[in-house]
Amino acid sequence: AAERSGGPAIAEIERSVAPEVLDFFLAKKTLNSPSPETLPPGFAKLNELPGVERVQSRISVPVVRGTEATGILCFHSLTVERHWLAEDHRLLSLLGDIIGCTLARDEAEMEMRQAREAAEKANRAKSEFLASMSHELRTPLNGILGYTQLLQRRSLPVEALKNVVAIEHCGNHLLTLINDVLDLSKIEAGRMELDNRECPLND
């Protein structure tokens, strides 16, 4: 609902009252009417609504966001008939374009912000999952490496001992990779703990 300065509130205009008006602006048409007699079909009904002052002249342009008309920008003359100049119409159209572009930009920025937040949330979930899985993988791998060390202390045939050493070598390599993944996931998840201690630079 709109409100006139110093007057009562004007009731909302239902589509059923003047459907031609809404269809006119949804079609992205412009209006430049110096008198009520020059209005397109349906617009005269607006002057008959209760609480609405009779409009003598009106000029309006659609506000287009993207490819759809989402509003109108208009000026009215209530007391005298006014012949709006082509320059008036051009400036009003320019202002409508600026408003439409601003609305479209704000909508695009909101969509980008929502997409970025969703991507960051998914990345955090991935990092937390990797951190958890790294712990789960490292626990049984430590057990495997421990048993390879125990087997190397026994008197084994040379070929069997080579196999145990190969298992230990591969296990240590895999443990290094898991630790690297764990460190990266900790950094991404903001859970990396620094070891704050003195470090001799000459060594």
mmCIF file of C-alpha atoms in Angstrom:
data_model
loop_
_atom_site.group_PDB
_atom_site.id
_atom_site.type_symbol
_atom_site.label_atom_id
_atom_site.label_comp_id
_atom_site.label_asym_id
_atom_site.label_seq_id
_atom_site.Cartn_x
_atom_site.Cartn_y
_atom_site.Cartn_z
ATOM 1 C CA ALA A 1 0.000 0.000 0.000
ATOM 2 C CA ALA A 2 1.132 3.569 -0.722
ATOM 3 C CA GLU A 3 0.490 6.621 1.427
ATOM 4 C CA ARG A 4 -0.053 10.173 0.280
ATOM 5 C CA SER A 5 1.513 13.028 2.193
ATOM 6 C CA GLY A 6 -1.091 14.470 4.553
ATOM 7 C CA GLY A 7 -3.787 12.037 3.383
ATOM 8 C CA PRO A 8 -5.135 8.566 4.120
ATOM 9 C CA ALA A 9 -3.459 5.381 2.969
ATOM 10 C CA ILE A 10 -4.324 4.132 -0.491
ATOM 11 C CA ALA A 11 -5.486 0.534 -0.658
ATOM 12 C CA GLU A 12 -3.433 -1.994 -2.569
ATOM 13 C CA ILE A 13 -4.461 -2.362 -6.186
ATOM 14 C CA GLU A 14 -5.553 -5.900 -6.990
ATOM 15 C CA ARG A 15 -4.873 -7.368 -10.427
ATOM 16 C CA SER A 16 -8.588 -7.969 -10.911
ATOM 17 C CA VAL A 17 -9.259 -4.206 -10.735
ATOM 18 C CA ALA A 18 -7.093 -3.266 -13.707
ATOM 19 C CA PRO A 19 -5.366 -6.323 -15.219
ATOM 20 C CA GLU A 20 -4.473 -4.346 -18.340
ATOM 21 C CA VAL A 21 -2.186 -2.103 -16.266
ATOM 22 C CA LEU A 22 -0.088 -4.984 -14.931
ATOM 23 C CA ASP A 23 0.069 -6.666 -18.333
ATOM 24 C CA PHE A 24 1.180 -3.343 -19.856
ATOM 25 C CA PHE A 25 4.191 -3.053 -17.559
ATOM 26 C CA LEU A 26 5.038 -6.773 -17.607
ATOM 27 C CA ALA A 27 5.386 -6.341 -21.368
ATOM 28 C CA LYS A 28 8.103 -3.722 -20.567
ATOM 29 C CA LYS A 29 6.205 -0.901 -22.268
ATOM 30 C CA THR A 30 6.716 2.788 -21.480
ATOM 31 C CA LEU A 31 3.963 5.347 -20.900
ATOM 32 C CA ASN A 32 3.864 9.055 -21.687
ATOM 33 C CA SER A 33 0.328 10.373 -21.198
ATOM 34 C CA PRO A 34 -0.312 14.165 -20.983
ATOM 35 C CA SER A 35 -4.022 13.738 -20.135
ATOM 36 C CA PRO A 36 -6.421 11.030 -18.856
ATOM 37 C CA GLU A 37 -7.918 10.735 -22.346
ATOM 38 C CA THR A 38 -4.602 9.530 -23.770
ATOM 39 C CA LEU A 39 -4.147 6.689 -21.278
ATOM 40 C CA PRO A 40 -4.017 3.106 -22.590
ATOM 41 C CA PRO A 41 -7.026 0.828 -21.891
ATOM 42 C CA GLY A 42 -7.455 0.021 -18.214
ATOM 43 C CA PHE A 43 -5.421 2.908 -16.799
ATOM 44 C CA ALA A 44 -8.495 5.110 -16.416
ATOM 45 C CA LYS A 45 -9.782 2.641 -13.805
ATOM 46 C CA LEU A 46 -6.954 3.675 -11.487
ATOM 47 C CA ASN A 47 -8.437 7.184 -11.234
ATOM 48 C CA GLU A 48 -11.736 5.672 -10.089
ATOM 49 C CA LEU A 49 -10.343 3.828 -7.062
ATOM 50 C CA PRO A 50 -11.427 5.099 -3.608
ATOM 51 C CA GLY A 51 -8.849 7.349 -1.955
ATOM 52 C CA VAL A 52 -6.914 7.925 -5.171
ATOM 53 C CA GLU A 53 -6.532 11.468 -6.427
ATOM 54 C CA ARG A 54 -7.295 11.847 -10.109
ATOM 55 C CA VAL A 55 -4.057 11.867 -12.111
ATOM 56 C CA GLN A 56 -3.967 14.300 -14.985
ATOM 57 C CA SER A 57 -0.656 13.306 -16.550
ATOM 58 C CA ARG A 58 1.699 10.415 -15.996
ATOM 59 C CA ILE A 59 4.987 9.179 -17.382
ATOM 60 C CA SER A 60 6.428 5.795 -16.469
ATOM 61 C CA VAL A 61 9.032 3.240 -17.532
ATOM 62 C CA PRO A 62 9.573 -0.378 -16.493
ATOM 63 C CA VAL A 63 12.377 -1.423 -14.160
ATOM 64 C CA VAL A 64 13.909 -4.449 -15.847
ATOM 65 C CA ARG A 65 16.091 -6.848 -13.866
ATOM 66 C CA GLY A 66 17.793 -9.256 -16.213
ATOM 67 C CA THR A 67 15.098 -10.019 -18.777
ATOM 68 C CA GLU A 68 11.998 -9.500 -16.611
ATOM 69 C CA ALA A 69 10.144 -6.362 -15.580
ATOM 70 C CA THR A 70 10.069 -6.314 -11.781
ATOM 71 C CA GLY A 71 8.701 -2.807 -11.148
ATOM 72 C CA ILE A 72 7.871 0.581 -12.589
ATOM 73 C CA LEU A 73 9.300 4.068 -12.190
ATOM 74 C CA CYS A 74 6.793 6.843 -12.737
ATOM 75 C CA PHE A 75 5.935 10.505 -12.169
ATOM 76 C CA HIS A 76 2.417 11.920 -11.892
ATOM 77 C CA SER A 77 0.930 15.355 -12.314
ATOM 78 C CA LEU A 78 -2.235 15.650 -10.217
ATOM 79 C CA THR A 79 -3.358 19.205 -10.825
ATOM 80 C CA VAL A 80 -2.440 20.174 -14.377
ATOM 81 C CA GLU A 81 -1.964 18.426 -17.657
ATOM 82 C CA ARG A 82 1.678 18.159 -18.544
ATOM 83 C CA HIS A 83 3.278 17.281 -21.845
ATOM 84 C CA TRP A 84 6.366 15.353 -20.891
ATOM 85 C CA LEU A 85 9.322 16.037 -23.161
ATOM 86 C CA ALA A 86 11.333 13.371 -24.936
ATOM 87 C CA GLU A 87 14.286 14.333 -22.739
ATOM 88 C CA ASP A 88 12.171 13.670 -19.620
ATOM 89 C CA HIS A 89 11.298 10.250 -20.958
ATOM 90 C CA ARG A 90 14.937 9.508 -21.850
ATOM 91 C CA LEU A 91 16.218 10.477 -18.409
ATOM 92 C CA LEU A 92 13.521 8.458 -16.657
ATOM 93 C CA SER A 93 14.363 5.433 -18.827
ATOM 94 C CA LEU A 94 18.033 5.848 -17.944
ATOM 95 C CA LEU A 95 17.206 5.966 -14.243
ATOM 96 C CA GLY A 96 15.040 2.859 -14.603
ATOM 97 C CA ASP A 97 17.933 1.055 -16.309
ATOM 98 C CA ILE A 98 20.295 2.042 -13.486
ATOM 99 C CA ILE A 99 17.867 0.746 -10.854
ATOM 100 C CA GLY A 100 17.362 -2.489 -12.770
ATOM 101 C CA CYS A 101 21.119 -3.032 -13.173
ATOM 102 C CA THR A 102 21.661 -2.326 -9.472
ATOM 103 C CA LEU A 103 19.012 -4.864 -8.468
ATOM 104 C CA ALA A 104 20.479 -7.453 -10.845
ATOM 105 C CA ARG A 105 23.983 -6.821 -9.496
ATOM 106 C CA ASP A 106 22.820 -7.151 -5.886
ATOM 107 C CA GLU A 107 21.070 -10.408 -6.726
ATOM 108 C CA ALA A 108 24.172 -11.741 -8.489
ATOM 109 C CA GLU A 109 26.381 -10.757 -5.542
ATOM 110 C CA MET A 110 24.025 -12.525 -3.135
ATOM 111 C CA GLU A 111 24.073 -15.679 -5.263
ATOM 112 C CA MET A 112 27.878 -15.561 -5.444
ATOM 113 C CA ARG A 113 28.119 -15.082 -1.679
ATOM 114 C CA GLN A 114 25.795 -18.034 -1.063
ATOM 115 C CA ALA A 115 27.759 -20.190 -3.519
ATOM 116 C CA ARG A 116 31.055 -19.212 -1.859
ATOM 117 C CA GLU A 117 29.689 -20.018 1.601
ATOM 118 C CA ALA A 118 28.419 -23.382 0.363
ATOM 119 C CA ALA A 119 31.816 -24.150 -1.208
ATOM 120 C CA GLU A 120 33.660 -23.166 1.977
ATOM 121 C CA LYS A 121 31.329 -25.322 4.050
ATOM 122 C CA ALA A 122 31.891 -28.290 1.735
ATOM 123 C CA ASN A 123 35.658 -27.730 1.879
ATOM 124 C CA ARG A 124 35.619 -27.655 5.679
ATOM 125 C CA ALA A 125 33.617 -30.880 5.742
ATOM 126 C CA LYS A 126 36.135 -32.473 3.362
ATOM 127 C CA SER A 127 39.060 -31.343 5.512
ATOM 128 C CA GLU A 128 37.464 -32.680 8.687
ATOM 129 C CA PHE A 129 36.740 -35.981 6.954
ATOM 130 C CA LEU A 130 40.328 -36.288 5.742
ATOM 131 C CA ALA A 131 41.653 -35.470 9.190
ATOM 132 C CA SER A 132 39.451 -38.144 10.732
ATOM 133 C CA MET A 133 40.281 -40.739 8.074
ATOM 134 C CA SER A 134 44.005 -40.027 8.363
ATOM 135 C CA HIS A 135 43.867 -40.883 12.063
ATOM 136 C CA GLU A 136 41.897 -44.036 11.356
ATOM 137 C CA LEU A 137 44.375 -45.160 8.684
ATOM 138 C CA ARG A 138 47.454 -44.336 10.697
ATOM 139 C CA THR A 139 46.429 -46.456 13.699
ATOM 140 C CA PRO A 140 46.394 -49.886 11.924
ATOM 141 C CA LEU A 141 49.422 -48.880 9.831
ATOM 142 C CA ASN A 142 51.437 -48.294 12.999
ATOM 143 C CA GLY A 143 50.505 -51.804 14.062
ATOM 144 C CA ILE A 144 51.739 -53.235 10.757
ATOM 145 C CA LEU A 145 55.041 -51.366 11.040
ATOM 146 C CA GLY A 146 55.451 -52.550 14.620
ATOM 147 C CA TYR A 147 55.059 -56.180 13.609
ATOM 148 C CA THR A 148 57.580 -55.778 10.774
ATOM 149 C CA GLN A 149 60.112 -54.538 13.316
ATOM 150 C CA LEU A 150 59.391 -57.526 15.568
ATOM 151 C CA LEU A 151 59.815 -59.916 12.649
ATOM 152 C CA GLN A 152 63.198 -58.391 11.768
ATOM 153 C CA ARG A 153 64.466 -59.322 15.249
ATOM 154 C CA ARG A 154 63.809 -62.989 14.604
ATOM 155 C CA SER A 155 66.009 -65.412 12.748
ATOM 156 C CA LEU A 156 64.334 -65.435 9.365
ATOM 157 C CA PRO A 157 65.530 -66.761 6.031
ATOM 158 C CA VAL A 158 67.231 -64.124 3.890
ATOM 159 C CA GLU A 159 64.381 -64.041 1.343
ATOM 160 C CA ALA A 160 61.733 -63.684 4.058
ATOM 161 C CA LEU A 161 63.736 -60.929 5.743
ATOM 162 C CA LYS A 162 63.898 -59.018 2.449
ATOM 163 C CA ASN A 163 60.133 -59.263 2.150
ATOM 164 C CA VAL A 164 59.651 -57.918 5.691
ATOM 165 C CA VAL A 165 62.040 -55.013 4.971
ATOM 166 C CA ALA A 166 60.116 -54.235 1.780
ATOM 167 C CA ILE A 167 56.848 -54.223 3.739
ATOM 168 C CA GLU A 168 58.362 -51.852 6.297
ATOM 169 C CA HIS A 169 59.708 -49.549 3.567
ATOM 170 C CA CYS A 170 56.325 -49.343 1.828
ATOM 171 C CA GLY A 171 54.559 -48.873 5.150
ATOM 172 C CA ASN A 172 56.851 -45.991 6.140
ATOM 173 C CA HIS A 173 56.261 -44.358 2.761
ATOM 174 C CA LEU A 174 52.498 -44.725 3.170
ATOM 175 C CA LEU A 175 52.705 -43.350 6.720
ATOM 176 C CA THR A 176 54.554 -40.283 5.406
ATOM 177 C CA LEU A 177 51.818 -39.670 2.833
ATOM 178 C CA ILE A 178 49.100 -40.063 5.473
ATOM 179 C CA ASN A 179 50.877 -37.628 7.787
ATOM 180 C CA ASP A 180 51.131 -35.088 4.942
ATOM 181 C CA VAL A 181 47.407 -35.426 4.218
ATOM 182 C CA LEU A 182 46.686 -35.073 7.926
ATOM 183 C CA ASP A 183 48.762 -31.879 8.147
ATOM 184 C CA LEU A 184 47.061 -30.364 5.076
ATOM 185 C CA SER A 185 43.603 -31.218 6.380
ATOM 186 C CA LYS A 186 44.469 -29.723 9.759
ATOM 187 C CA ILE A 187 45.572 -26.498 8.097
ATOM 188 C CA GLU A 188 42.378 -26.276 6.012
ATOM 189 C CA ALA A 189 40.212 -27.056 9.029
ATOM 190 C CA GLY A 190 42.036 -24.466 11.169
ATOM 191 C CA ARG A 191 43.206 -27.129 13.627
ATOM 192 C CA MET A 192 46.947 -27.045 12.925
ATOM 193 C CA GLU A 193 49.033 -26.878 16.122
ATOM 194 C CA LEU A 194 52.462 -25.259 15.898
ATOM 195 C CA ASP A 195 55.432 -26.527 17.890
ATOM 196 C CA ASN A 196 56.772 -23.340 19.459
ATOM 197 C CA ARG A 197 60.379 -23.985 20.494
ATOM 198 C CA GLU A 198 63.880 -22.716 19.818
ATOM 199 C CA CYS A 199 65.543 -23.889 16.632
ATOM 200 C CA PRO A 200 69.320 -23.442 16.191
ATOM 201 C CA LEU A 201 69.918 -22.049 12.712
ATOM 202 C CA ASN A 202 73.558 -23.178 12.583
ATOM 203 C CA ASP A 203 72.725 -26.882 12.703
#
